CSV table of N, CA and C in Angstrom, one decimal:
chain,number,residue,atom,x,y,z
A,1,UNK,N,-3.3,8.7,-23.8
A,1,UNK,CA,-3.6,8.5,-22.4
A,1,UNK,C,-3.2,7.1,-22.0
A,2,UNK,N,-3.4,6.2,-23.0
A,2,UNK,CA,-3.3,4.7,-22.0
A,2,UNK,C,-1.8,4.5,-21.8
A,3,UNK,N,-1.0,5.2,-22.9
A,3,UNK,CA,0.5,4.6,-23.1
A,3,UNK,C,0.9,5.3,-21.7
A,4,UNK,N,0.5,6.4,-21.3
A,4,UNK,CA,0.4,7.3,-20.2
A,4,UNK,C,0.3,6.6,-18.4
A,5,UNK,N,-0.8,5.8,-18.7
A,5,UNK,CA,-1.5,5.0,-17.6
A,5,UNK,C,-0.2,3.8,-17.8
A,6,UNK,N,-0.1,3.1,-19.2
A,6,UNK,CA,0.7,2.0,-19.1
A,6,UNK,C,2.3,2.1,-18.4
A,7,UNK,N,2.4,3.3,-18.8
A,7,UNK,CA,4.1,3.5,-18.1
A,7,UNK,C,4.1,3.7,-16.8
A,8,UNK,N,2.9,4.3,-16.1
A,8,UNK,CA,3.2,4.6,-15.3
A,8,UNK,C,2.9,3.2,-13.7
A,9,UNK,N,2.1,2.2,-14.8
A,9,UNK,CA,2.0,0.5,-14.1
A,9,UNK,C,3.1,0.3,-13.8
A,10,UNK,N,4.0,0.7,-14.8
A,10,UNK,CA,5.5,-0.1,-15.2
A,10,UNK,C,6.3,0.6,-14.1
A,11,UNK,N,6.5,1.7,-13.1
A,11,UNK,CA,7.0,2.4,-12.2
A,11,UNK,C,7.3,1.3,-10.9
A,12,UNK,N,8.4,1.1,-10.7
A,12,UNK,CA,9.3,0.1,-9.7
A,12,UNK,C,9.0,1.0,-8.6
A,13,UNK,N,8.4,0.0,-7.6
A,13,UNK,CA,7.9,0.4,-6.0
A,13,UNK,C,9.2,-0.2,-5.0
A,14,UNK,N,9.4,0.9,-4.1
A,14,UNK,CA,10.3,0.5,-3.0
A,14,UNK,C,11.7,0.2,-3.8
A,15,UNK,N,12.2,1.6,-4.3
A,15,UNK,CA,14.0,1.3,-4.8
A,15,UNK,C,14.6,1.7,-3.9
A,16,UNK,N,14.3,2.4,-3.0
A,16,UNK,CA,15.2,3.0,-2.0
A,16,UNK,C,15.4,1.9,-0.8
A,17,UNK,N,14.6,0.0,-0.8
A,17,UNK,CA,14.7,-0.8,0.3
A,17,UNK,C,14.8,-2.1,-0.7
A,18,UNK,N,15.6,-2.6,0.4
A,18,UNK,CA,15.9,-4.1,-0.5
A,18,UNK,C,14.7,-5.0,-0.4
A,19,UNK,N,14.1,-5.8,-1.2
A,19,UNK,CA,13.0,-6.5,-1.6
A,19,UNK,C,14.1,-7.5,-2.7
A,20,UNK,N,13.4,-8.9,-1.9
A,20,UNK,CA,13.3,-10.1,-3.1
A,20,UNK,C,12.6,-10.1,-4.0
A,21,UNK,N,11.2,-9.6,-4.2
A,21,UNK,CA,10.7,-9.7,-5.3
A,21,UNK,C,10.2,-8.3,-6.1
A,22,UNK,N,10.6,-8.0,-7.1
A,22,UNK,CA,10.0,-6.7,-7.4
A,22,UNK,C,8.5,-6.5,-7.6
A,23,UNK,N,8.0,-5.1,-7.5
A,23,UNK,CA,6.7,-4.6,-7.3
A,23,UNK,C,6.4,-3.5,-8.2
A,24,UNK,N,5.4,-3.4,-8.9
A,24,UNK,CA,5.4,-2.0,-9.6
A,24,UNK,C,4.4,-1.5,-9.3
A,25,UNK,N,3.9,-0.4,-9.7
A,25,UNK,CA,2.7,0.4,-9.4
A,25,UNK,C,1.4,-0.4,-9.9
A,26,UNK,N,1.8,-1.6,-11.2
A,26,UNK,CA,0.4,-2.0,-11.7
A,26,UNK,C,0.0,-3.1,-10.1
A,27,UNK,N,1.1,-3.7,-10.2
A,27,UNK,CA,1.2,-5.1,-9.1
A,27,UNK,C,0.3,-4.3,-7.8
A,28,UNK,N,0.8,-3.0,-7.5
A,28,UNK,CA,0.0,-2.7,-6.0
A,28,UNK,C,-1.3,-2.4,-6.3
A,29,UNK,N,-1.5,-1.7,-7.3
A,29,UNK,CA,-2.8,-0.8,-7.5
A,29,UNK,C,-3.7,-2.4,-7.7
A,30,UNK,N,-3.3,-3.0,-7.9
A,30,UNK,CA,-4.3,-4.0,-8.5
A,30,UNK,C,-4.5,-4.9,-6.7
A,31,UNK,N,-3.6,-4.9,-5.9
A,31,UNK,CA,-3.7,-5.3,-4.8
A,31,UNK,C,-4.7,-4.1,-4.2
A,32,UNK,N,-4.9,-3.5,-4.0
A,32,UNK,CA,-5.1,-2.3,-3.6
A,32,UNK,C,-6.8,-2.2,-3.8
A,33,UNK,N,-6.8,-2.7,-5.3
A,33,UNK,CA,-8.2,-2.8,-5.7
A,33,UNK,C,-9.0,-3.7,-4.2
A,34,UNK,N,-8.1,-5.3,-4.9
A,34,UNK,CA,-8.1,-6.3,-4.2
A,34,UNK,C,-8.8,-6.2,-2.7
A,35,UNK,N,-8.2,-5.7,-1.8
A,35,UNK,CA,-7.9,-5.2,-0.6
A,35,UNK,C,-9.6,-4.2,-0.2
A,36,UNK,N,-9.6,-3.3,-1.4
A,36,UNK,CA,-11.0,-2.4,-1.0
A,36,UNK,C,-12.1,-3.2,-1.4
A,37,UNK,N,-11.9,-4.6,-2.1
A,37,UNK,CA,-13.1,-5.3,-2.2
A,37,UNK,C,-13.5,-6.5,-1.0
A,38,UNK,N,-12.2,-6.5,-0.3
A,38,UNK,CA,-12.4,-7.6,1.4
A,38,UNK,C,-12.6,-6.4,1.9
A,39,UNK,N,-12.8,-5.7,2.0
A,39,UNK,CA,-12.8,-4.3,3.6
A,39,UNK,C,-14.5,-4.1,3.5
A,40,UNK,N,-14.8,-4.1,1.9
A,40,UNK,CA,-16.6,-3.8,1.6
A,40,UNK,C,-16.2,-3.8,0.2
A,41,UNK,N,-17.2,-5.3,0.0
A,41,UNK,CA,-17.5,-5.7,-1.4
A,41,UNK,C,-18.5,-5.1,-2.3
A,42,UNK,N,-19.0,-4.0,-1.5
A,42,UNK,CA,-19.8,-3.1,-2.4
A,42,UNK,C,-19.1,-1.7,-2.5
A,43,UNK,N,-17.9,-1.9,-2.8
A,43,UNK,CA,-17.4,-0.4,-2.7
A,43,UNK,C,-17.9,0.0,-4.4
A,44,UNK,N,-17.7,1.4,-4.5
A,44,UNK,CA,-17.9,1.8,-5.6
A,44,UNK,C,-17.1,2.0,-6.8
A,45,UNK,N,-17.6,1.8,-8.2
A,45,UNK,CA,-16.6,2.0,-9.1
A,45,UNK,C,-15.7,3.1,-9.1
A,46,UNK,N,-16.1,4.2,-8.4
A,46,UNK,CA,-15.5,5.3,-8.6
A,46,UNK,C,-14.3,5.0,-8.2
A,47,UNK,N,-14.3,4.4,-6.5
A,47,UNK,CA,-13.1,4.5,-5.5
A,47,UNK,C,-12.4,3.5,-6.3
A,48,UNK,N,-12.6,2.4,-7.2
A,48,UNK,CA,-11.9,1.0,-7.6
A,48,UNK,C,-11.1,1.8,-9.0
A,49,UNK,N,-11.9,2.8,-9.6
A,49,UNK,CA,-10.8,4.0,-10.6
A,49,UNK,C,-10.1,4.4,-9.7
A,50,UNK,N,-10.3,5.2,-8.8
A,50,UNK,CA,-9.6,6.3,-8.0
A,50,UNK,C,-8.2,5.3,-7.5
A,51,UNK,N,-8.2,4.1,-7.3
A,51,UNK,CA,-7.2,3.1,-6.6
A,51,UNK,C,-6.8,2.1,-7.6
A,52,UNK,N,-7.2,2.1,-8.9
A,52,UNK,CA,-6.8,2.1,-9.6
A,52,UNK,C,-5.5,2.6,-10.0
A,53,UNK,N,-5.9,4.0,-10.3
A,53,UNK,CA,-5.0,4.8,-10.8
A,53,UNK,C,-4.1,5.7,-10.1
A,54,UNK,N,-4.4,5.7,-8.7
A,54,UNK,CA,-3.5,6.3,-7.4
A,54,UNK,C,-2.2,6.8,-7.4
A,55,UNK,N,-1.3,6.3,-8.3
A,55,UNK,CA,0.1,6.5,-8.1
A,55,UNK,C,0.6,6.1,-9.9
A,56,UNK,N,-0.8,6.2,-10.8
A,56,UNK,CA,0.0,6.1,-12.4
A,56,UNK,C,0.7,7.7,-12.6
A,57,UNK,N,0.6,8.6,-11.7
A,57,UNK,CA,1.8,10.0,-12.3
A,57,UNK,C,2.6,9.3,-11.6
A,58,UNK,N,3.2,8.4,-11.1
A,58,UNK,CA,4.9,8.1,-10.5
A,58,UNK,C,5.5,7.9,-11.9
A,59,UNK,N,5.2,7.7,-13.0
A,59,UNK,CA,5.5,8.2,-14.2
A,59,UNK,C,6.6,8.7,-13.9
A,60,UNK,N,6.1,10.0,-13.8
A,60,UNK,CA,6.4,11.3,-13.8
A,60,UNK,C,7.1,11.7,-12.6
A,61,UNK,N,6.7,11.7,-11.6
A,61,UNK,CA,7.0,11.9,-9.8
A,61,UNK,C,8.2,10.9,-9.7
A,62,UNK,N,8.3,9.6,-9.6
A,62,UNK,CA,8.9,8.6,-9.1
A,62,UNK,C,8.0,7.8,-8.3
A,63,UNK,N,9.1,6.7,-7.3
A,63,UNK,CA,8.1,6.4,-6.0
A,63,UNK,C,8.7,7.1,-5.1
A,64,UNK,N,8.2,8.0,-4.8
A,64,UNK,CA,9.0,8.5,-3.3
A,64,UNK,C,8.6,8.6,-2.1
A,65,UNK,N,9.3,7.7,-1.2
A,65,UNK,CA,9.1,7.3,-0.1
A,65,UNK,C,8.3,7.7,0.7
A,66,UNK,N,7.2,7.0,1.1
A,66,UNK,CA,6.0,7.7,2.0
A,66,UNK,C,7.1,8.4,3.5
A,67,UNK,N,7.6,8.3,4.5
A,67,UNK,CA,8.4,8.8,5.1
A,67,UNK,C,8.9,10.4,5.0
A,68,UNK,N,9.4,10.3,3.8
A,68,UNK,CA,9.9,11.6,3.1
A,68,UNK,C,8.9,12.3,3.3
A,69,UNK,N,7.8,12.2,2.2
A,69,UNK,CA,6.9,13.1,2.4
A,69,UNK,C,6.0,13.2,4.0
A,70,UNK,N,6.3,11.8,4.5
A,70,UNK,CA,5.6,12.7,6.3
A,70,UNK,C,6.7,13.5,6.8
A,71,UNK,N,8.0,13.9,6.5
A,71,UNK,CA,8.8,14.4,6.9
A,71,UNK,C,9.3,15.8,6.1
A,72,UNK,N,8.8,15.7,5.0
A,72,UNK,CA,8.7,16.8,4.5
A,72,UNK,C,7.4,17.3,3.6
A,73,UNK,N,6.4,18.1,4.7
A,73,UNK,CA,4.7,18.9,3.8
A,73,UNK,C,5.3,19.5,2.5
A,74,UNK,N,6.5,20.4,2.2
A,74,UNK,CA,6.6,21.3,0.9
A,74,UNK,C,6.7,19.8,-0.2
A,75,UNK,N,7.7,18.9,0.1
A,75,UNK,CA,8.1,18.4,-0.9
A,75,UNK,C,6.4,17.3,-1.3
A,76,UNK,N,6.2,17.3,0.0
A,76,UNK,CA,4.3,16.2,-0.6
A,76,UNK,C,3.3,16.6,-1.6
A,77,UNK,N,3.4,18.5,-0.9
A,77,UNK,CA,2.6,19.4,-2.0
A,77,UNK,C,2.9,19.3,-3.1
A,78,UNK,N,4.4,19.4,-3.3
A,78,UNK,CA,5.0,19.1,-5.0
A,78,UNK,C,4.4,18.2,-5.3
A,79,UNK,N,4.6,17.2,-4.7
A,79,UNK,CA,4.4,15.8,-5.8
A,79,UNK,C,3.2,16.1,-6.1
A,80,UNK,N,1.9,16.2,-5.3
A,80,UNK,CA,0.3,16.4,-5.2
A,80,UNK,C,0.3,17.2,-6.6
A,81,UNK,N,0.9,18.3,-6.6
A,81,UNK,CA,1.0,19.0,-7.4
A,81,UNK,C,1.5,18.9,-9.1
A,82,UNK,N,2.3,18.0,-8.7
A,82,UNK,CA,2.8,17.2,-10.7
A,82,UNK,C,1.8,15.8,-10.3
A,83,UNK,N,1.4,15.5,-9.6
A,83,UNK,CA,0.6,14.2,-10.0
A,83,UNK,C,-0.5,14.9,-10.1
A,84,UNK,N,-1.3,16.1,-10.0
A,84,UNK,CA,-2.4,17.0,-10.5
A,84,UNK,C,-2.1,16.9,-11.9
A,85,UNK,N,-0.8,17.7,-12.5
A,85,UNK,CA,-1.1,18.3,-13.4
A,85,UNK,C,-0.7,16.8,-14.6
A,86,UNK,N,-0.5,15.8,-14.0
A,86,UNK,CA,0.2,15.2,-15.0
A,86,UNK,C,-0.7,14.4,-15.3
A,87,UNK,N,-2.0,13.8,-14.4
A,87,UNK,CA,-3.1,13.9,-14.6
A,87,UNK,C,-3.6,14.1,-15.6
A,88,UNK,N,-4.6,15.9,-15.4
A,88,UNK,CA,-4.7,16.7,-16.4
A,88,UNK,C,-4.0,16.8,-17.6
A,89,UNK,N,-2.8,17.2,-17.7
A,89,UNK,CA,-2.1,17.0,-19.1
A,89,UNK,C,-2.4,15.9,-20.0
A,90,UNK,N,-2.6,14.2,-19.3
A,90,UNK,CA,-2.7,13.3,-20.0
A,90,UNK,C,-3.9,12.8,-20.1
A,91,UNK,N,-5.1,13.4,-19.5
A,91,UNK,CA,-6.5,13.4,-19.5
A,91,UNK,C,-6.7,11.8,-18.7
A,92,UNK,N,-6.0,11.6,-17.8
A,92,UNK,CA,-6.6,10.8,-16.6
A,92,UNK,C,-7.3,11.3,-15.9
A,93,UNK,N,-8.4,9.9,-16.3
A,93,UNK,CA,-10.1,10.3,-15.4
A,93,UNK,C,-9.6,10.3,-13.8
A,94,UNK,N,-9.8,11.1,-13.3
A,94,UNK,CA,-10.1,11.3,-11.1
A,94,UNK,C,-11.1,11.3,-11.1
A,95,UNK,N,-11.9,10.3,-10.4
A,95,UNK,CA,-13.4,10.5,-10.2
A,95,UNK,C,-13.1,10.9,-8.8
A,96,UNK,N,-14.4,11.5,-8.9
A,96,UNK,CA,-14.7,12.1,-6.7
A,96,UNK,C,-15.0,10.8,-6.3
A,97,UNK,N,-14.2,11.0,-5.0
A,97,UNK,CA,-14.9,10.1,-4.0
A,97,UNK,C,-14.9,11.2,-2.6
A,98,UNK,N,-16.1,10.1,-2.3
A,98,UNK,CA,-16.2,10.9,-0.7
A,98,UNK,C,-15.0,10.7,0.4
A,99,UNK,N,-15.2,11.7,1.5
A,99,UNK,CA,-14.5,11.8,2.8
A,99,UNK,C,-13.8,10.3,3.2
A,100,UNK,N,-14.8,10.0,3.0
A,100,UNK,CA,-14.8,8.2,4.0
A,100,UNK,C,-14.6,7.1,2.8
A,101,UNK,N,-14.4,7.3,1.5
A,101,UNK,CA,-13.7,6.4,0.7
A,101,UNK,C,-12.5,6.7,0.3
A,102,UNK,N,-11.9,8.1,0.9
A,102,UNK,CA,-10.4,8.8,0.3
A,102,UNK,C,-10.1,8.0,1.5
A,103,UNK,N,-10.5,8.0,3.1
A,103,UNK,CA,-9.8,7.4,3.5
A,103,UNK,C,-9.6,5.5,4.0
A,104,UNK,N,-10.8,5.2,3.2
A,104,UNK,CA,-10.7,3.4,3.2
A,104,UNK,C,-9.5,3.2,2.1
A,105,UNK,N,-9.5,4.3,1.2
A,105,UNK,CA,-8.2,4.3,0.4
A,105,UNK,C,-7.1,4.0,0.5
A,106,UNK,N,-6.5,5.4,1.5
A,106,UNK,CA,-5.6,5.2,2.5
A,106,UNK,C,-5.2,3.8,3.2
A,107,UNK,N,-6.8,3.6,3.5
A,107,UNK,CA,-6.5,2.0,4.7
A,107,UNK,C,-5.7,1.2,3.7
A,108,UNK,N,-6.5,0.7,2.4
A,108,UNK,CA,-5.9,0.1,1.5
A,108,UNK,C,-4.9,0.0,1.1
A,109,UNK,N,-4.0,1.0,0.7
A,109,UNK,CA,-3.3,1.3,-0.2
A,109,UNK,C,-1.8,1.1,0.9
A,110,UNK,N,-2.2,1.4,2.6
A,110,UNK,CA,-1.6,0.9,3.4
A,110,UNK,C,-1.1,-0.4,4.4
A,111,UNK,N,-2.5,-1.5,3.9
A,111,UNK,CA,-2.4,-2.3,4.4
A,111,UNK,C,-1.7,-3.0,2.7
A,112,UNK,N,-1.7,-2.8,1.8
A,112,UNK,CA,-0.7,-3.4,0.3
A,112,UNK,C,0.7,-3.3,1.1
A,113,UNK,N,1.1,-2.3,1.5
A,113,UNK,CA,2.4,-2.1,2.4
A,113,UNK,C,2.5,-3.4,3.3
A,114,UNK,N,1.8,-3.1,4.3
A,114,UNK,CA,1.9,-4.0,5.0
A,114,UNK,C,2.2,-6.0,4.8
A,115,UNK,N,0.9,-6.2,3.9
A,115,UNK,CA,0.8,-7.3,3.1
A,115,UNK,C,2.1,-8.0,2.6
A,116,UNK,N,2.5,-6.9,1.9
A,116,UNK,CA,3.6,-7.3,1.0
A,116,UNK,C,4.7,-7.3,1.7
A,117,UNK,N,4.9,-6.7,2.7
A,117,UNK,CA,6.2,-6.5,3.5
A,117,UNK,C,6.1,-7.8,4.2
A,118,UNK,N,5.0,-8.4,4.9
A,118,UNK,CA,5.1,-10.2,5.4
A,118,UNK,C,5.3,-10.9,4.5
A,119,UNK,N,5.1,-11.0,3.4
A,119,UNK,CA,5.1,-11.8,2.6
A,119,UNK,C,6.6,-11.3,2.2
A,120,UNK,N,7.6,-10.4,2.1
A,120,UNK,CA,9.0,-10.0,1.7
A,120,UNK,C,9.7,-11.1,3.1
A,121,UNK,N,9.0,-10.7,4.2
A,121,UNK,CA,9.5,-11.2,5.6
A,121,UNK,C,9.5,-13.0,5.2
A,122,UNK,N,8.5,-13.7,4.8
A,122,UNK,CA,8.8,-15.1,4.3
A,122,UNK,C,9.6,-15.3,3.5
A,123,UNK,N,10.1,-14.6,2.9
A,123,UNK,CA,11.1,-15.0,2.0
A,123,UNK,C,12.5,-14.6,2.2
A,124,UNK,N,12.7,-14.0,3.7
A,124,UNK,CA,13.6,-13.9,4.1
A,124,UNK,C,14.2,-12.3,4.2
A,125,UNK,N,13.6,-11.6,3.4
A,125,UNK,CA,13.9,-10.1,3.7
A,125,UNK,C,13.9,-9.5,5.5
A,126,UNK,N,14.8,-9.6,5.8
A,126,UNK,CA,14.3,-9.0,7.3
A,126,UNK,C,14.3,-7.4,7.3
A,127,UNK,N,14.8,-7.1,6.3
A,127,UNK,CA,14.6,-5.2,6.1
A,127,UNK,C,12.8,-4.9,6.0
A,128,UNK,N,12.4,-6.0,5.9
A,128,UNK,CA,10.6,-5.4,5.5
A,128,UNK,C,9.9,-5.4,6.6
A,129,UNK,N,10.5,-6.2,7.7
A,129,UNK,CA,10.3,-5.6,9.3
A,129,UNK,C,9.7,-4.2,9.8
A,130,UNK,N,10.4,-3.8,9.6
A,130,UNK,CA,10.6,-2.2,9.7
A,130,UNK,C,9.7,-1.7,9.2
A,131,UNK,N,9.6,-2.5,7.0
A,131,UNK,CA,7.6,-1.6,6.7
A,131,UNK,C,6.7,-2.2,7.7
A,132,UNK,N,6.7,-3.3,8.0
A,132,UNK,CA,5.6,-3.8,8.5
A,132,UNK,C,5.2,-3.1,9.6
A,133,UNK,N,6.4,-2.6,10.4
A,133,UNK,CA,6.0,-2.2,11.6
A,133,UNK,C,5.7,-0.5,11.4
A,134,UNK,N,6.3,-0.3,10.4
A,134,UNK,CA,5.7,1.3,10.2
A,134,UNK,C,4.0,1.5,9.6
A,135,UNK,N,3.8,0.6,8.5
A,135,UNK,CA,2.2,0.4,8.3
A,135,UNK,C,1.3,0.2,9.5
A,136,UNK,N,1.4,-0.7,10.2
A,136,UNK,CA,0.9,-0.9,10.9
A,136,UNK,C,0.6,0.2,12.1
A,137,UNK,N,1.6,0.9,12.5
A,137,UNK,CA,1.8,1.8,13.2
A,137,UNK,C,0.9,3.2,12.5
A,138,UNK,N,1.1,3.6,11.6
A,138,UNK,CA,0.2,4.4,10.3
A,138,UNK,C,-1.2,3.9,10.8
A,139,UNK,N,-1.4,2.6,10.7
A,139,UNK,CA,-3.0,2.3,10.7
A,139,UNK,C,-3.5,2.7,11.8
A,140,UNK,N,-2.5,2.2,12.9
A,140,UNK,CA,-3.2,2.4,14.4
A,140,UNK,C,-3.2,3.7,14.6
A,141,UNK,N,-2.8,5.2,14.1
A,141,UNK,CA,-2.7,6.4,14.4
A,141,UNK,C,-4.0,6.9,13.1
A,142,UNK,N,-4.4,6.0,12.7
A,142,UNK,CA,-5.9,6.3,11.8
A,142,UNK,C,-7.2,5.9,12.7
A,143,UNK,N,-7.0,5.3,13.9
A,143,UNK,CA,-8.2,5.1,14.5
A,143,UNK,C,-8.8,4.5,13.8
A,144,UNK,N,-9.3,2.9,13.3
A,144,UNK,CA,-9.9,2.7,12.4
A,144,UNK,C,-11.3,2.0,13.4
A,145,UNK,N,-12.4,2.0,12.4
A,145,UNK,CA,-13.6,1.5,13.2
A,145,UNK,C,-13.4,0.3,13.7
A,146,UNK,N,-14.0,-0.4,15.0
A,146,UNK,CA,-13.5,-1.6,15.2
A,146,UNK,C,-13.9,-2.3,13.9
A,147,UNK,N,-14.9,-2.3,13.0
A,147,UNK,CA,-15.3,-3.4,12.2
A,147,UNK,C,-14.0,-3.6,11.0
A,148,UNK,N,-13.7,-2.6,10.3
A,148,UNK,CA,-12.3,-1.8,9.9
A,148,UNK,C,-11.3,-2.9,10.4
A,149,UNK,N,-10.6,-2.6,11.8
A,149,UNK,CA,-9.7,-2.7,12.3
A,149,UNK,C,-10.1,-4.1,12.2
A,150,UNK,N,-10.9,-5.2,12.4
A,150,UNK,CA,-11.0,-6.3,12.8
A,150,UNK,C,-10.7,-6.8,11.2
A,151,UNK,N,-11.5,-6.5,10.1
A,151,UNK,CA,-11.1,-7.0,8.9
A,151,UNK,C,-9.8,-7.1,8.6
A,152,UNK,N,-8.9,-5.6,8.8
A,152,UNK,CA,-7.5,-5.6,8.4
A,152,UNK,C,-6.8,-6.4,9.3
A,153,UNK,N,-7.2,-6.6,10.5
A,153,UNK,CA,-6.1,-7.8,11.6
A,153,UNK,C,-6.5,-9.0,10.9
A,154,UNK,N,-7.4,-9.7,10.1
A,154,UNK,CA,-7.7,-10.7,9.8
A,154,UNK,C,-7.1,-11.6,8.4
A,155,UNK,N,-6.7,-10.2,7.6
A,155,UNK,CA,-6.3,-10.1,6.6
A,155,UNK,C,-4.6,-10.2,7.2
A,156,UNK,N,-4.1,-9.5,8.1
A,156,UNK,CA,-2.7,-9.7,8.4
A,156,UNK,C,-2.6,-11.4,8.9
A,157,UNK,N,-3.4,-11.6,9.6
A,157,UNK,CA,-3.1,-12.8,10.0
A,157,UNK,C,-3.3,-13.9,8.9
A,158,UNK,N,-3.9,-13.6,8.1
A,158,UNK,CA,-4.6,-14.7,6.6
A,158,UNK,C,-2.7,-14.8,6.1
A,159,UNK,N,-1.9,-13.5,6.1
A,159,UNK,CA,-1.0,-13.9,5.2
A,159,UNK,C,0.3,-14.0,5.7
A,160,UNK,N,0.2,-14.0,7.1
A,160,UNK,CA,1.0,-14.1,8.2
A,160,UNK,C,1.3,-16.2,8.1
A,161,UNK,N,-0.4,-16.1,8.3
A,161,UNK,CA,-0.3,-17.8,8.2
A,161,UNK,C,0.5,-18.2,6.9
A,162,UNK,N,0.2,-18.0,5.8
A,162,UNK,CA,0.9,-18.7,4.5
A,162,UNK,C,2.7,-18.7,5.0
A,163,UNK,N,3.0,-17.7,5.7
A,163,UNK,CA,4.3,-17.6,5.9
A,163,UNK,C,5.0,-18.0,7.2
A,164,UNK,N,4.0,-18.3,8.0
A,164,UNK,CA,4.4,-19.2,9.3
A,164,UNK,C,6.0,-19.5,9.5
A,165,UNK,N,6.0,-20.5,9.0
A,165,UNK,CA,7.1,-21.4,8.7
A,165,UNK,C,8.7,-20.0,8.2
A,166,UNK,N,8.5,-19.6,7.5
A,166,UNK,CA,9.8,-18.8,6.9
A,166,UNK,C,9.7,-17.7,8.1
A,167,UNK,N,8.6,-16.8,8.4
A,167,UNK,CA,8.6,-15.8,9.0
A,167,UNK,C,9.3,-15.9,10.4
A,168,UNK,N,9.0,-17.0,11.0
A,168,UNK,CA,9.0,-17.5,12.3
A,168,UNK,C,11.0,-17.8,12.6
A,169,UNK,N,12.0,-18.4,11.4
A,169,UNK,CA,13.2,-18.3,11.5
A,169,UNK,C,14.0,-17.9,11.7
């Protein structure tokens, strides 16, 4: 199982978009963690496994482009479907989480997108424009609670500021 979990850290995020710095599944998930401990520092160990491990079957799957799958339900089920069993086969723990921590998940796991896409934008990527503006667009079609919504604007702006200067050229 860990060699399992370990390869699947090692799985390169965003091949299909140009990025100056590379990203892998460990680098997000650990952001990700990150991220659900500023939104509510008492989140639960479950959700911090569950986000954790979120995307260690890209193993197996690949990364394939969030897009795709909103543009194609058969090919999402697939993946859902080998990241189920690849799971199971390798006896990766899924802990339950509730309703409302699958989707602080989501927030998370969307606002890493985001994050990282300003922070690509400082360093001169202007292709990560486009993530930024599609995450953010994602978030706003989530209706998030104002308290929610106010954390994650705060967090964009926290790393908006570090990049002031590059972003702004």
């Amino acid at each position: 199982m860990i060699t399992e979990i370990r390869a699947g850290m090692g799985v390169k995020r965003f091949h299909t978009t140009n990025r100056n710095q590379e990203e892998t599944v460990g680098h997000h998930s650990a952001n990700v963690c990150g991220i659900l401990l500023r939104l509510d520092p008492m989140v639960s160990r479950d959700l911090l496994v569950t986000a954790l491990m979120h995307d260690v079957a890209e193993a197996y799957t690949g990364d394939v482009p969030a897009p795709f799958k909103w543009d194609s339900p058969e090919a999402k089920r697939a993946l859902e479907d080998g990241e189920i069993d690849y799971f199971n086969d390798n006896d990766i723990p899924e802990p339950e989480v509730s309703v409302e921590e699958a989707q602080l998940l989501k927030v998370a796991d969307m606002m890493d997108l985001v994050l990282s896409s300003i922070e690509e934008m400082g360093r001169g990527n202007s292709y990560a424009k486009k993530l930024v503006k599609n995450g953010q667009q994602y978030l706003a079609e989530m209706e998030l609670a104002p308290e929610l919504a106010m954390k994650c604007n705060a967090m964009v702006e926290e790393v908006k500021g570090q990049w002031l200067q590059t972003i702004s050229k």
